[in-house]
mmCIF file of C-alpha atoms in Angstrom:
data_model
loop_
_atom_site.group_PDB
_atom_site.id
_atom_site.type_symbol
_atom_site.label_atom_id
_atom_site.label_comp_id
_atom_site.label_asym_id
_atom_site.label_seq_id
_atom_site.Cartn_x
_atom_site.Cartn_y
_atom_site.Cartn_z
ATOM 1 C CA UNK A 19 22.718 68.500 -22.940
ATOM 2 C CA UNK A 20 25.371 66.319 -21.080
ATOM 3 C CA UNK A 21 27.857 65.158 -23.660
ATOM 4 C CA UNK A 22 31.532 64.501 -23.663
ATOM 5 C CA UNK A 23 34.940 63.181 -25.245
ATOM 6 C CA UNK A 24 37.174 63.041 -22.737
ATOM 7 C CA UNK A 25 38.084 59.425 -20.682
ATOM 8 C CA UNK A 26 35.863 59.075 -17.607
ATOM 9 C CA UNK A 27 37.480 59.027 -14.513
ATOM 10 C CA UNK A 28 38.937 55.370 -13.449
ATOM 11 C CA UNK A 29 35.984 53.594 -11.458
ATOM 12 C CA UNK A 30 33.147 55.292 -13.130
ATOM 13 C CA UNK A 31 30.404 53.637 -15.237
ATOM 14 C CA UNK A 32 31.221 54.531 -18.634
ATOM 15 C CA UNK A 33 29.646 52.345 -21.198
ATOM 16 C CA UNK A 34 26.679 49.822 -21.173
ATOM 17 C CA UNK A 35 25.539 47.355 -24.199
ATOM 18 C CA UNK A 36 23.212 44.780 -25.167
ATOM 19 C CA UNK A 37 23.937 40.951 -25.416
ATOM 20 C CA UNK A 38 20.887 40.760 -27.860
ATOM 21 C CA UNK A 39 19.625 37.229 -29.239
ATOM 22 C CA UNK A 40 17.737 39.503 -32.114
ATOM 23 C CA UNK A 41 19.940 42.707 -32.664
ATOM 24 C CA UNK A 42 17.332 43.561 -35.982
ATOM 25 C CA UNK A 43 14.422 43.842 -33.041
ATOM 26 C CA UNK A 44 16.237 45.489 -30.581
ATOM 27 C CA UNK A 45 17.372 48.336 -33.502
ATOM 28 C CA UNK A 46 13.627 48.909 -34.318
ATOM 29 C CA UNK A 47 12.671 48.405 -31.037
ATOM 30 C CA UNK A 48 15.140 51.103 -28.784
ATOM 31 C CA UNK A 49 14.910 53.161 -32.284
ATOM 32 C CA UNK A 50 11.301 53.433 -31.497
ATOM 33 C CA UNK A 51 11.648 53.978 -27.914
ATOM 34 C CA UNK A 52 14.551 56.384 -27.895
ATOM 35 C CA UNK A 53 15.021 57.967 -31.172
ATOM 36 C CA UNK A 54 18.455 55.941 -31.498
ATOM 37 C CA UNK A 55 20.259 55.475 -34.827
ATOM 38 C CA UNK A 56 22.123 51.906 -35.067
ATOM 39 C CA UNK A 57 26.071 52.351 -36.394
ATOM 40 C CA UNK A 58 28.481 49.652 -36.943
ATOM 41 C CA UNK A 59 27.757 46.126 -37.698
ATOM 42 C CA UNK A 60 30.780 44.849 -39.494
ATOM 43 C CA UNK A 61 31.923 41.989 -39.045
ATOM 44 C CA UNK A 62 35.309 43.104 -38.372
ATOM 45 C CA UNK A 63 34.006 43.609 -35.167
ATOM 46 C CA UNK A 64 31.898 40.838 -34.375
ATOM 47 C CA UNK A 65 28.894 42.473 -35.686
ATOM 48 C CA UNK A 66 28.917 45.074 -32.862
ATOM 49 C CA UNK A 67 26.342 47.953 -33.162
ATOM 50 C CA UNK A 68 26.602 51.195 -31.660
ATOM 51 C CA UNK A 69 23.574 53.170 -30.541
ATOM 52 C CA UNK A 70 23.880 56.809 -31.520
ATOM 53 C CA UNK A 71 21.229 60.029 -30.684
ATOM 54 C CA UNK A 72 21.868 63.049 -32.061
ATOM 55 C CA UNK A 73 25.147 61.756 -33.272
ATOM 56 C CA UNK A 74 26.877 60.784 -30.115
ATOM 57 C CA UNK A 75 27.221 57.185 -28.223
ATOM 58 C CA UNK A 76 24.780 56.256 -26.112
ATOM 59 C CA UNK A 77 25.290 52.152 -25.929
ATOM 60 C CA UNK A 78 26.303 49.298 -28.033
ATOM 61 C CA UNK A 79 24.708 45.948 -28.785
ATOM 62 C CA UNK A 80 25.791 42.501 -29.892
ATOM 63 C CA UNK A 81 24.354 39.235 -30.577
ATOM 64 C CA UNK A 82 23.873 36.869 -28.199
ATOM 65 C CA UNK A 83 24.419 32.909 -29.512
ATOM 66 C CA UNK A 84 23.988 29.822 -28.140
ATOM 67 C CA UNK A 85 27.937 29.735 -27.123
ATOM 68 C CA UNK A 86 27.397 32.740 -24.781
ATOM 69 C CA UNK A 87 26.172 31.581 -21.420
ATOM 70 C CA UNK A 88 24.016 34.409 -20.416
ATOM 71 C CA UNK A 89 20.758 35.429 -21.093
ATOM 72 C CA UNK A 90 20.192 38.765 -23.064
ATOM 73 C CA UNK A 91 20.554 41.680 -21.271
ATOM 74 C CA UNK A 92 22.223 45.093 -20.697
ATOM 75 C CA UNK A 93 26.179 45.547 -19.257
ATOM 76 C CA UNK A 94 27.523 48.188 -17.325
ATOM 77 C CA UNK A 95 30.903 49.095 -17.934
ATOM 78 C CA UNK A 96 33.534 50.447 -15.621
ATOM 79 C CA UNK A 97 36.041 52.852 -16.748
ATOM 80 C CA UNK A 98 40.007 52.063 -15.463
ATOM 81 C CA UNK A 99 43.116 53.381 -16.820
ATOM 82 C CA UNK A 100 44.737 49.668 -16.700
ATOM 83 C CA UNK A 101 42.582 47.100 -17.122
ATOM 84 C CA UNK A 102 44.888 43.988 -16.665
ATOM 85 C CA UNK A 103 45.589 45.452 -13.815
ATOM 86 C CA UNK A 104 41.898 45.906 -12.861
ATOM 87 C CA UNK A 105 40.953 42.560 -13.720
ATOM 88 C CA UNK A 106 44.106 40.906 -11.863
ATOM 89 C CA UNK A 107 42.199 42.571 -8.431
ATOM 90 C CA UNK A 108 38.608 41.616 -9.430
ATOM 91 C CA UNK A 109 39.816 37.991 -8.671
ATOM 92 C CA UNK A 110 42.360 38.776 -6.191
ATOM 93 C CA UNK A 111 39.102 40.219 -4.339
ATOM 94 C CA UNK A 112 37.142 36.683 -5.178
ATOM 95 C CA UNK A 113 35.834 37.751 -8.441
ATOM 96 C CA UNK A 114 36.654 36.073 -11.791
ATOM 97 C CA UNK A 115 37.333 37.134 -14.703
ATOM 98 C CA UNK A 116 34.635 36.044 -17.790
ATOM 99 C CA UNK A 117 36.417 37.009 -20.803
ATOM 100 C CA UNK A 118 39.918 38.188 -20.466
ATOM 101 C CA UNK A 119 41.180 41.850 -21.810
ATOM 102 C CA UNK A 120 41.337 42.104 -25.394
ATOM 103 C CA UNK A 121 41.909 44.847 -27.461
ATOM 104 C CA UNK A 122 39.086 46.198 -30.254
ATOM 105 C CA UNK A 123 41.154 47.867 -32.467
ATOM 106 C CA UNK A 124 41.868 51.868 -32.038
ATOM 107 C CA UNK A 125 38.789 52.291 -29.360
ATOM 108 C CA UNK A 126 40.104 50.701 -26.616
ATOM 109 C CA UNK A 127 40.109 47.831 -24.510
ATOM 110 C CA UNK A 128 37.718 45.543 -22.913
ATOM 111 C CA UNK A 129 36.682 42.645 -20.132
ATOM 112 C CA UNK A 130 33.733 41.001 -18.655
ATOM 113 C CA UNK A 131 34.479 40.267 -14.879
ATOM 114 C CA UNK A 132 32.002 38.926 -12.275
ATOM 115 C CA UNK A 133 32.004 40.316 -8.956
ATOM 116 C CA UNK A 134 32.501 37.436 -5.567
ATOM 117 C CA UNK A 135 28.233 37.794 -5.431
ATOM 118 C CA UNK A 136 27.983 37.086 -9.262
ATOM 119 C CA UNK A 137 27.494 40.573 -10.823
ATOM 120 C CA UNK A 138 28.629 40.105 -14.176
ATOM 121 C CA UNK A 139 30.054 43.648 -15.347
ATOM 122 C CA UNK A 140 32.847 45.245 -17.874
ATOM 123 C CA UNK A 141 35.900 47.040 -17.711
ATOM 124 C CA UNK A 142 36.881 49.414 -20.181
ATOM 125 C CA UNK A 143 40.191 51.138 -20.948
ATOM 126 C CA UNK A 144 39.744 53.805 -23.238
ATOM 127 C CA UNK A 145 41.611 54.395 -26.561
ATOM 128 C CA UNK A 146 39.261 56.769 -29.715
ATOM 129 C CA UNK A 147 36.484 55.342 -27.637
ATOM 130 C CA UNK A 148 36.184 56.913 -24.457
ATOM 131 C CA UNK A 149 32.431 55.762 -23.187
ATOM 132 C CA UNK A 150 29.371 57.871 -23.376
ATOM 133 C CA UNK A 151 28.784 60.592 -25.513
ATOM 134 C CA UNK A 152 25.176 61.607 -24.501
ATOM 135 C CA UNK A 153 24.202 60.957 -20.907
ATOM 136 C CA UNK A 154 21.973 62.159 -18.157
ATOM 137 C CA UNK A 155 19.155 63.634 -19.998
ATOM 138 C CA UNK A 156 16.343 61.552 -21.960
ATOM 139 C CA UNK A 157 17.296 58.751 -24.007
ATOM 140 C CA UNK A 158 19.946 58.291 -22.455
ATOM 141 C CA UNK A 159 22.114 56.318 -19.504
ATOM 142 C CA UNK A 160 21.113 58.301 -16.269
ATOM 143 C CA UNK A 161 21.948 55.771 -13.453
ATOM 144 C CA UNK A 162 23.531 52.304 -13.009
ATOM 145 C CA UNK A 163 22.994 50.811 -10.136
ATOM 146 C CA UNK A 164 24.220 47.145 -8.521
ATOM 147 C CA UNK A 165 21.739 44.742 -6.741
ATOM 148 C CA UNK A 166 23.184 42.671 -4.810
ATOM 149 C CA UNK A 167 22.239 39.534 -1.971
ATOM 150 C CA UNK A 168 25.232 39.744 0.118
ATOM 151 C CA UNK A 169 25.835 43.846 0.499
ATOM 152 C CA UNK A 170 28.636 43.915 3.049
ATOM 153 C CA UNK A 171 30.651 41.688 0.360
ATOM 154 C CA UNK A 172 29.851 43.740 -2.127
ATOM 155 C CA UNK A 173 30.563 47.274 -0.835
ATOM 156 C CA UNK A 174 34.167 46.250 0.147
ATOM 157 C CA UNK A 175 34.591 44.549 -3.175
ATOM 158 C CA UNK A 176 33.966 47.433 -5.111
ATOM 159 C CA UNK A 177 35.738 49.806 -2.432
ATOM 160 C CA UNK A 178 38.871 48.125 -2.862
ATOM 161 C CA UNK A 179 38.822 47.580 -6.813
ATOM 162 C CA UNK A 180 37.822 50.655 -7.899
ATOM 163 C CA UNK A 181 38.294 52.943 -4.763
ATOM 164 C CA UNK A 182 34.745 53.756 -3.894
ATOM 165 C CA UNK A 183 33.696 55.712 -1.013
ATOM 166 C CA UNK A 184 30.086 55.668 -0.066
ATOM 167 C CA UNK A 185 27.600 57.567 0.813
ATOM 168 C CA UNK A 186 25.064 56.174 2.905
ATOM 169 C CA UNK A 187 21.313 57.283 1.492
ATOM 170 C CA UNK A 188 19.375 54.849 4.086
ATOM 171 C CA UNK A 189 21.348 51.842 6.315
ATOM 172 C CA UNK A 190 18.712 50.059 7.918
ATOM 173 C CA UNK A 191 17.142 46.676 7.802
ATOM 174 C CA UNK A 192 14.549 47.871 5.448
ATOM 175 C CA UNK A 193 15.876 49.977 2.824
ATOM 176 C CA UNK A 194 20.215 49.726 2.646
ATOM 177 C CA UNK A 195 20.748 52.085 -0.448
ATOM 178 C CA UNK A 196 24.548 53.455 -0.857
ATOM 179 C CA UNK A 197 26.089 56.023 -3.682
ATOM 180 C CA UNK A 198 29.679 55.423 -4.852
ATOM 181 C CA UNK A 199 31.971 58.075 -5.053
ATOM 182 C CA UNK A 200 34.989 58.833 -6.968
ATOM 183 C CA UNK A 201 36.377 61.812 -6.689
ATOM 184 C CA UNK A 202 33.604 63.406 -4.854
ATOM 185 C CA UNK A 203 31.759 62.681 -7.846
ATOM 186 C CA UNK A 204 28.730 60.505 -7.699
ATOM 187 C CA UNK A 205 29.254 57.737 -10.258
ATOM 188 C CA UNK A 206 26.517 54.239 -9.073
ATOM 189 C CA UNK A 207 24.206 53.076 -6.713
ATOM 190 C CA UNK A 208 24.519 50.181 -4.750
ATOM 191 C CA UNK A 209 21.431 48.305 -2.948
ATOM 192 C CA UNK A 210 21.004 45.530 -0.409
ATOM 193 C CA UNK A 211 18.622 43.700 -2.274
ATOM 194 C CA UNK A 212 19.100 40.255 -0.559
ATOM 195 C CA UNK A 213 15.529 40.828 1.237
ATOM 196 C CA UNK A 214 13.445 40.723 -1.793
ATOM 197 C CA UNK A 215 15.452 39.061 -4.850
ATOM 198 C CA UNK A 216 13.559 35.921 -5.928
ATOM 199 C CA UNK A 217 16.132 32.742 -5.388
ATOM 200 C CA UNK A 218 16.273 32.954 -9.559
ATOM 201 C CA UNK A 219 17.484 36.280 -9.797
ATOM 202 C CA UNK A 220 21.177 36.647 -8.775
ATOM 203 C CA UNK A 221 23.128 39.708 -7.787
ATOM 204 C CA UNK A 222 23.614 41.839 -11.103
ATOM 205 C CA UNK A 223 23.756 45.565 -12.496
ATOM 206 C CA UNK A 224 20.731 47.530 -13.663
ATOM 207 C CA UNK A 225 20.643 50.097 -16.045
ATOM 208 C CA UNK A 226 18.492 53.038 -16.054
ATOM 209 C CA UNK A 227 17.149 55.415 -19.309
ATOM 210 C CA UNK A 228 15.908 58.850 -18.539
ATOM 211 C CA UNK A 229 13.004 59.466 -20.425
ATOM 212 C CA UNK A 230 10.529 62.533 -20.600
ATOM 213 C CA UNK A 231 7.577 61.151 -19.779
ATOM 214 C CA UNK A 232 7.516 58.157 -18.196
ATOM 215 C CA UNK A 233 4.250 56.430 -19.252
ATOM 216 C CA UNK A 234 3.844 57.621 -22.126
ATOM 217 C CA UNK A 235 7.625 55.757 -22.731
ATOM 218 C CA UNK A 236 5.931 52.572 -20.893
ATOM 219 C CA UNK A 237 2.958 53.083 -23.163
ATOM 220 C CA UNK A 238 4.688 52.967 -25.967
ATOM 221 C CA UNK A 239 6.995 49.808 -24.921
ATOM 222 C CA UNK A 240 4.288 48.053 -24.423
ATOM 223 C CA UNK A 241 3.230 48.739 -28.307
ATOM 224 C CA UNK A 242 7.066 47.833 -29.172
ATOM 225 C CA UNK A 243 6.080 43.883 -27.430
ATOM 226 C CA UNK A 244 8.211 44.709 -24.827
ATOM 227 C CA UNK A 245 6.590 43.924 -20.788
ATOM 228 C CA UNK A 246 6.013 46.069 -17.866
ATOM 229 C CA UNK A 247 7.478 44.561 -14.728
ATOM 230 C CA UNK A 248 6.822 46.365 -12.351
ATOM 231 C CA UNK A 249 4.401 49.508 -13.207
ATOM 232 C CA UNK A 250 5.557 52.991 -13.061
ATOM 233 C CA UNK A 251 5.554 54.885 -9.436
ATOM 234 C CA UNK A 252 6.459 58.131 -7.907
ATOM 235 C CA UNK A 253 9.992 57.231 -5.580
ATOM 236 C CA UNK A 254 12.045 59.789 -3.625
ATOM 237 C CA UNK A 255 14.769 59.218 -6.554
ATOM 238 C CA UNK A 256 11.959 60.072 -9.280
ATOM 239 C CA UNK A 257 9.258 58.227 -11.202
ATOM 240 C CA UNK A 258 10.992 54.926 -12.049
ATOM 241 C CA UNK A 259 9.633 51.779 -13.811
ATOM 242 C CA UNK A 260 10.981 48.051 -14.462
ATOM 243 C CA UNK A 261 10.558 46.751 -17.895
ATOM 244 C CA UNK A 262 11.862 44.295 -20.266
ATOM 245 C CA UNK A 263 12.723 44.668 -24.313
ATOM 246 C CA UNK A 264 10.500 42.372 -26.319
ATOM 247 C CA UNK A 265 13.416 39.384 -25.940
ATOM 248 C CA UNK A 266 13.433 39.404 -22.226
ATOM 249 C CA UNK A 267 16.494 42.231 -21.634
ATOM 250 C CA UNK A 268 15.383 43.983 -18.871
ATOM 251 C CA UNK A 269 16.070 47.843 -17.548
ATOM 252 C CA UNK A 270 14.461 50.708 -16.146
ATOM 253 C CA UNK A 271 13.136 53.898 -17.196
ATOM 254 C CA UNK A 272 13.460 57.015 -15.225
ATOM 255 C CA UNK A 273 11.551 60.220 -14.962
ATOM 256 C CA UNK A 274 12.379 63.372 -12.768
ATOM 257 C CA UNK A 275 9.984 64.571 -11.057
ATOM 258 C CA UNK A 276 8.941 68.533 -10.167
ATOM 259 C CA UNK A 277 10.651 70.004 -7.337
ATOM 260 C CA UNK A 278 7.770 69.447 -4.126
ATOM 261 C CA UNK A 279 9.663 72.739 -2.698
#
């Protein structure tokens, strides 16, 4: 079991959660999925939910309304130890800043930034709440990973805001896959994706669950009303699928696979 309470390291994705425009159908709905328990709710907080299994964090969600320009979907959040800072070199680097940093109380502090290709994405500084508390193992947040149409912009984007070094899984014309490092630690994915990207999708962030078993979880989405993008398949990285929650959020499930060797 991969838990924790202890701050992630500055540029590491520490947090995601749901901009929702039903948050009663996405509780049932990931509750079926996942096992997760929904927490929170008050209105002291805008209504925010956490997403709990086995007691610890594993994502938030809040409602989407007709002020917020963005469809529903899932966030990634970055962790940084100043995040006016932070946010000051997201547009100093040609992003822009969505909602500026605000605190939430005792648990920390918090921003929505775009990145110069249009990845939307958040910053969090850590106070009582310092990001995941389950991760890496099913039901869970195992992989976040950024899509973008213009890579080389993207790469030094994130290299200079956060620090990244990369690793370089594949650089050619057909398959440009990086891995972000901080600290020697491998924290994101990042993916020339300009090549097959329909013209409606923009550059963004995908989040990936870790199930068990990986059609039997599709299976059982389906059930749930959510939709099957793209089916499930074997991949060098594991058995991965696209999907979408029954409002249109969409994410990915992934499965390890046995060891060939």
């Amino acid at each position: 079991m991969t838990t924790r309470d202890t701050p992630f390291a500055p540029g590491t994705p520490c947090w995601v959660d749901l901009l929702t425009s039903d948050p009663d159908l996405a509780k049932s709905f990931y509750g079926e999925l996942f096992g997760w328990s929904a927490e929170g709710g008050e209105e002291e907080f805008g209504g925010y939910v956490s997403f709990t299994s086995g007691g610890q964090g594993v994502g938030g969600m809040m409602r989407n309304t007709e002020e917020m320009p963005a469809p529903d979907g899932w966030t990634t959040y970055i962790s940084t130890t100043d995040i006016d800072a932070t946010a000051s070199a997201v547009t100093s680097e040609g992003g822009r800043v969505i909602q500026q940093p605000m605190h939430v109380a005792r648990f920390g502090s918090m921003a929505i930034v775009a990145d110069p290709v249009g990845a939307v994405f958040g910053l969090w500084q850590s106070g009582s709440h310092t990001g995941f508390g389950r991760y890496n193992e099913p039901g869970s947040v195992t992989w976040d990973e950024h899509h973008s149409k213009d890579f080389a912009k993207s790469t030094a984007f994130y290299a200079t805001v956060f620090g990244w070094q990369y690793d370089k899984t594949s650089d050619t014309d057909d398959f440009r896959y990086y891995t972000a490092q901080v600290d020697g630690e491998t924290v994101a994915g990042l993916m020339d994706s300009a090549a097959f990207l329909p013209d409606e999708v923009p550059s963004h962030w995908a989040v990936y669950f870790s199930v068990d078993d990986i059609d039997a979880s599709v299976e059982k989405l389906v059930g749930l009303g959510g939709s099957v993008v793209r089916p499930a398949e074997d991949t060098p990285f594991g058995r991965i699928a696209d999907l979408k929650d029954p409002t249109g959020a969409p994410f990915k499930l992934h499965q390890e696979l046995p060891d060939a060797s």
